[in-house]
Amino acid sequence: NAGVTQTPKFQVLKTGQSMTLQCAQDMNHEYMSWYRQDPGMGLRLIHYSVGAGITDQGEVPNGYNVSRSTTEDFPLRLLSAAPSQTSVYFCASSYSARGTHEQYFGPGTRLTVT
Amino acid sequence: AQSVTQLDSQVPVFEEAPVELRCNYSSSVSVYLFWYVQYPNQGLQLLLKYLSGSTLVESINGFEAEFNKSQTSFHLRKPSVHISDTAEYFCAVSESGTYKYIFGTGTRLKVLA
């Protein structure tokens, strides 16, 4: 099993550009989520999904879109990048959406917006 | 509202000394509690979790945490740390019946030789 994979590892964008961060898991997990990690702020939930076709907003969803057409994939789209979106982004998955199972994290994508 | 507080942003400790990393949460319903560890330039990995039952839970590498419902705490302890324990540690909470995990701001543990 590859676990949770994320691409790219690093990305530099100019303000106003759009891009998609890819996330895939091969564990047939029901729950997938996106977080951003900023110094001193821990991990903040952006969006999550409890199954294919079902997504919902987390704590900081503005400026991001998600979709989940398959169980395996959960891409995060930045619509119009802003310097405030400079961060490290982590995708995670969990066997169950009921909160009782651990989350498995990808290696992260470091995004810089200039 | 659900929240997690890790009061210590950084904890320096000498090798072979004991350490405690504090975590407090606020919630009005049943919760599940987790500690994750993040080594430099990596994603987070589960260290241990409390779902129900015994309030003391242990990890395979010597860490333990105790769920204290009255104090709404889930502090992480290790009796003797190693250089390799240097990492950032995150406490996380999920509420029964919801789909959201809430993470604390993290505690950076630095083990000194």
XYZ file of C-alpha atoms in Angstrom:
227
model
C 0.000 0.000 0.000
C 1.230 3.474 -0.876
C -1.031 4.963 1.815
C -1.876 8.628 1.248
C -0.020 10.330 -1.588
C 0.086 14.014 -2.408
C 1.387 15.874 -5.428
C 3.192 18.132 -5.908
C 5.601 18.313 -2.953
C 6.414 21.964 -3.602
C 4.661 24.667 -5.589
C 5.155 28.379 -6.152
C 2.235 30.384 -7.497
C 1.699 33.989 -8.392
C -1.227 35.856 -6.873
C -4.379 35.158 -8.853
C -3.264 31.866 -10.339
C -5.276 28.707 -9.787
C -4.088 25.178 -9.187
C -5.138 21.792 -7.914
C -3.417 19.857 -5.154
C -3.816 16.164 -5.688
C -4.507 13.603 -2.968
C -5.054 9.888 -3.334
C -5.367 6.950 -0.939
C -5.358 3.241 -1.659
C -6.805 2.008 1.636
C -10.482 2.247 0.651
C -11.015 4.811 3.391
C -14.391 6.432 3.794
C -13.240 9.735 5.240
C -10.816 12.181 3.638
C -9.834 15.658 4.657
C -7.595 18.610 3.855
C -5.712 20.662 6.423
C -3.399 23.599 6.275
C -0.557 23.949 8.751
C 0.740 27.374 9.685
C 3.323 28.215 12.369
C 1.742 28.566 15.787
C -1.712 27.634 14.511
C -1.570 23.867 14.321
C -3.650 22.134 11.693
C -6.858 23.729 10.524
C -9.493 21.791 8.641
C -10.311 23.172 5.190
C -12.771 20.647 3.737
C -13.656 17.052 4.380
C -15.563 14.211 2.740
C -17.395 11.282 4.286
C -17.718 9.378 1.026
C -17.757 9.704 -2.748
C -20.007 12.578 -3.768
C -20.240 14.005 -0.241
C -18.146 16.969 0.888
C -18.484 19.640 3.537
C -16.683 22.703 4.805
C -14.281 22.767 7.683
C -12.915 25.637 9.701
C -11.213 27.638 6.899
C -12.893 26.819 3.558
C -12.783 30.228 1.857
C -10.770 30.270 -1.352
C -10.762 26.473 -1.724
C -12.979 23.983 -3.540
C -13.094 20.202 -3.305
C -14.856 17.340 -4.991
C -14.868 13.600 -4.444
C -15.918 11.644 -7.482
C -14.176 8.447 -6.383
C -13.323 6.879 -3.024
C -9.616 7.165 -3.788
C -9.194 10.788 -4.838
C -9.855 14.072 -3.082
C -8.325 17.057 -4.941
C -8.149 20.526 -3.442
C -8.544 23.464 -5.810
C -7.272 26.953 -5.156
C -9.467 29.233 -7.206
C -7.404 32.438 -7.176
C -4.281 32.132 -5.068
C -3.506 34.768 -2.451
C -0.374 35.266 -0.298
C -2.479 34.295 2.747
C -2.719 30.800 1.282
C 1.021 30.280 1.644
C 1.115 27.221 3.871
C 1.819 23.516 4.102
C -1.180 21.459 3.039
C -1.863 17.977 4.322
C -4.366 15.473 3.062
C -5.540 12.751 5.438
C -7.821 9.753 5.309
C -9.562 7.566 7.843
C -11.337 4.236 7.701
C -14.437 5.616 9.340
C -16.153 8.979 9.337
C -17.313 8.467 12.910
C -14.211 9.967 14.473
C -13.132 6.795 16.227
C -10.366 5.882 13.816
C -6.977 7.438 13.354
C -6.218 9.591 10.362
C -3.421 8.704 7.972
C -1.581 11.725 6.635
C 0.154 12.355 3.361
C 3.654 13.897 3.228
C 2.316 17.394 2.544
C 2.529 20.041 -0.167
C 4.450 23.217 0.582
C 2.789 26.084 -1.270
C 4.192 29.585 -1.639
C 2.101 32.358 -3.170
C 4.021 35.463 -4.234
C -17.654 24.935 20.847
C -15.081 22.214 20.607
C -11.477 23.360 21.097
C -8.082 21.986 22.028
C -5.425 23.855 23.989
C -1.770 22.960 24.129
C -0.312 25.532 26.464
C 3.348 24.808 25.806
C 4.583 25.722 22.347
C 8.107 24.469 23.052
C 9.475 22.069 25.664
C 13.247 21.543 25.962
C 14.318 18.568 28.051
C 17.542 16.685 28.586
C 17.938 13.154 27.353
C 16.729 10.476 29.818
C 14.666 13.032 31.743
C 10.874 12.705 32.058
C 8.535 14.913 30.080
C 4.875 15.879 30.141
C 3.126 17.613 27.250
C -0.168 19.143 28.249
C -3.450 19.015 26.385
C -6.816 20.357 27.486
C -10.023 20.294 25.506
C -13.478 21.743 25.737
C -16.553 19.839 24.661
C -20.031 19.248 25.926
C -20.350 15.753 24.480
C -18.391 12.527 24.435
C -15.024 12.830 22.744
C -12.305 10.697 21.247
C -8.760 11.854 21.939
C -5.561 11.444 19.958
C -1.893 12.333 20.090
C -0.012 12.626 16.817
C 3.719 13.117 16.245
C 5.286 15.014 13.354
C 8.973 14.546 12.558
C 10.668 17.263 10.471
C 9.367 17.552 6.910
C 6.921 14.705 7.352
C 3.213 14.231 7.804
C 1.605 13.391 11.122
C 1.593 9.877 12.556
C -0.673 8.523 15.269
C 1.079 8.073 18.610
C -1.852 6.871 20.727
C -5.589 7.286 21.120
C -8.338 7.098 23.704
C -11.773 5.932 22.598
C -13.257 4.374 25.742
C -12.404 2.032 28.588
C -9.165 2.370 30.536
C -8.236 6.008 30.919
C -4.516 5.257 30.600
C -3.339 4.488 27.091
C 0.166 3.622 25.950
C 2.163 3.725 22.749
C 4.721 1.191 21.583
C 7.630 3.601 22.093
C 7.091 4.368 25.769
C 4.687 7.307 25.691
C 1.479 7.225 27.693
C -1.486 9.539 28.111
C -4.252 9.665 30.667
C -7.787 10.790 29.967
C -9.120 12.905 32.823
C -12.772 13.700 32.220
C -13.211 15.992 35.218
C -10.260 18.137 34.183
C -10.923 17.684 30.451
C -7.278 16.829 29.907
C -5.268 14.273 27.976
C -1.638 14.928 28.920
C 1.162 12.998 27.242
C 4.033 11.661 29.327
C 7.236 9.735 28.894
C 9.436 8.726 31.854
C 12.715 8.910 29.934
C 13.102 10.671 26.581
C 15.575 9.978 23.788
C 17.124 12.272 21.229
C 14.943 10.564 18.620
C 11.802 11.842 20.385
C 12.588 15.339 19.142
C 9.497 16.257 17.107
C 6.297 18.243 17.215
C 3.384 16.695 19.066
C -0.256 17.456 18.357
C -3.261 16.690 20.495
C -6.529 16.166 18.592
C -10.160 15.693 19.534
C -13.170 14.414 17.668
C -16.645 14.630 19.061
C -18.922 11.640 19.058
C -21.375 11.968 16.192
C -19.420 14.552 14.205
C -17.030 14.228 11.325
C -14.480 16.809 12.391
C -11.178 16.463 14.134
C -9.865 19.533 15.937
C -6.125 19.828 16.448
C -4.201 21.789 19.035
C -1.474 24.202 18.015
C 1.268 21.696 18.741
C 4.154 21.370 21.191
C 7.692 21.233 19.889
C 9.702 18.801 22.020
C 13.447 19.276 21.812
C 15.555 16.640 23.534
C 19.021 17.873 24.475
C 22.114 15.704 24.802
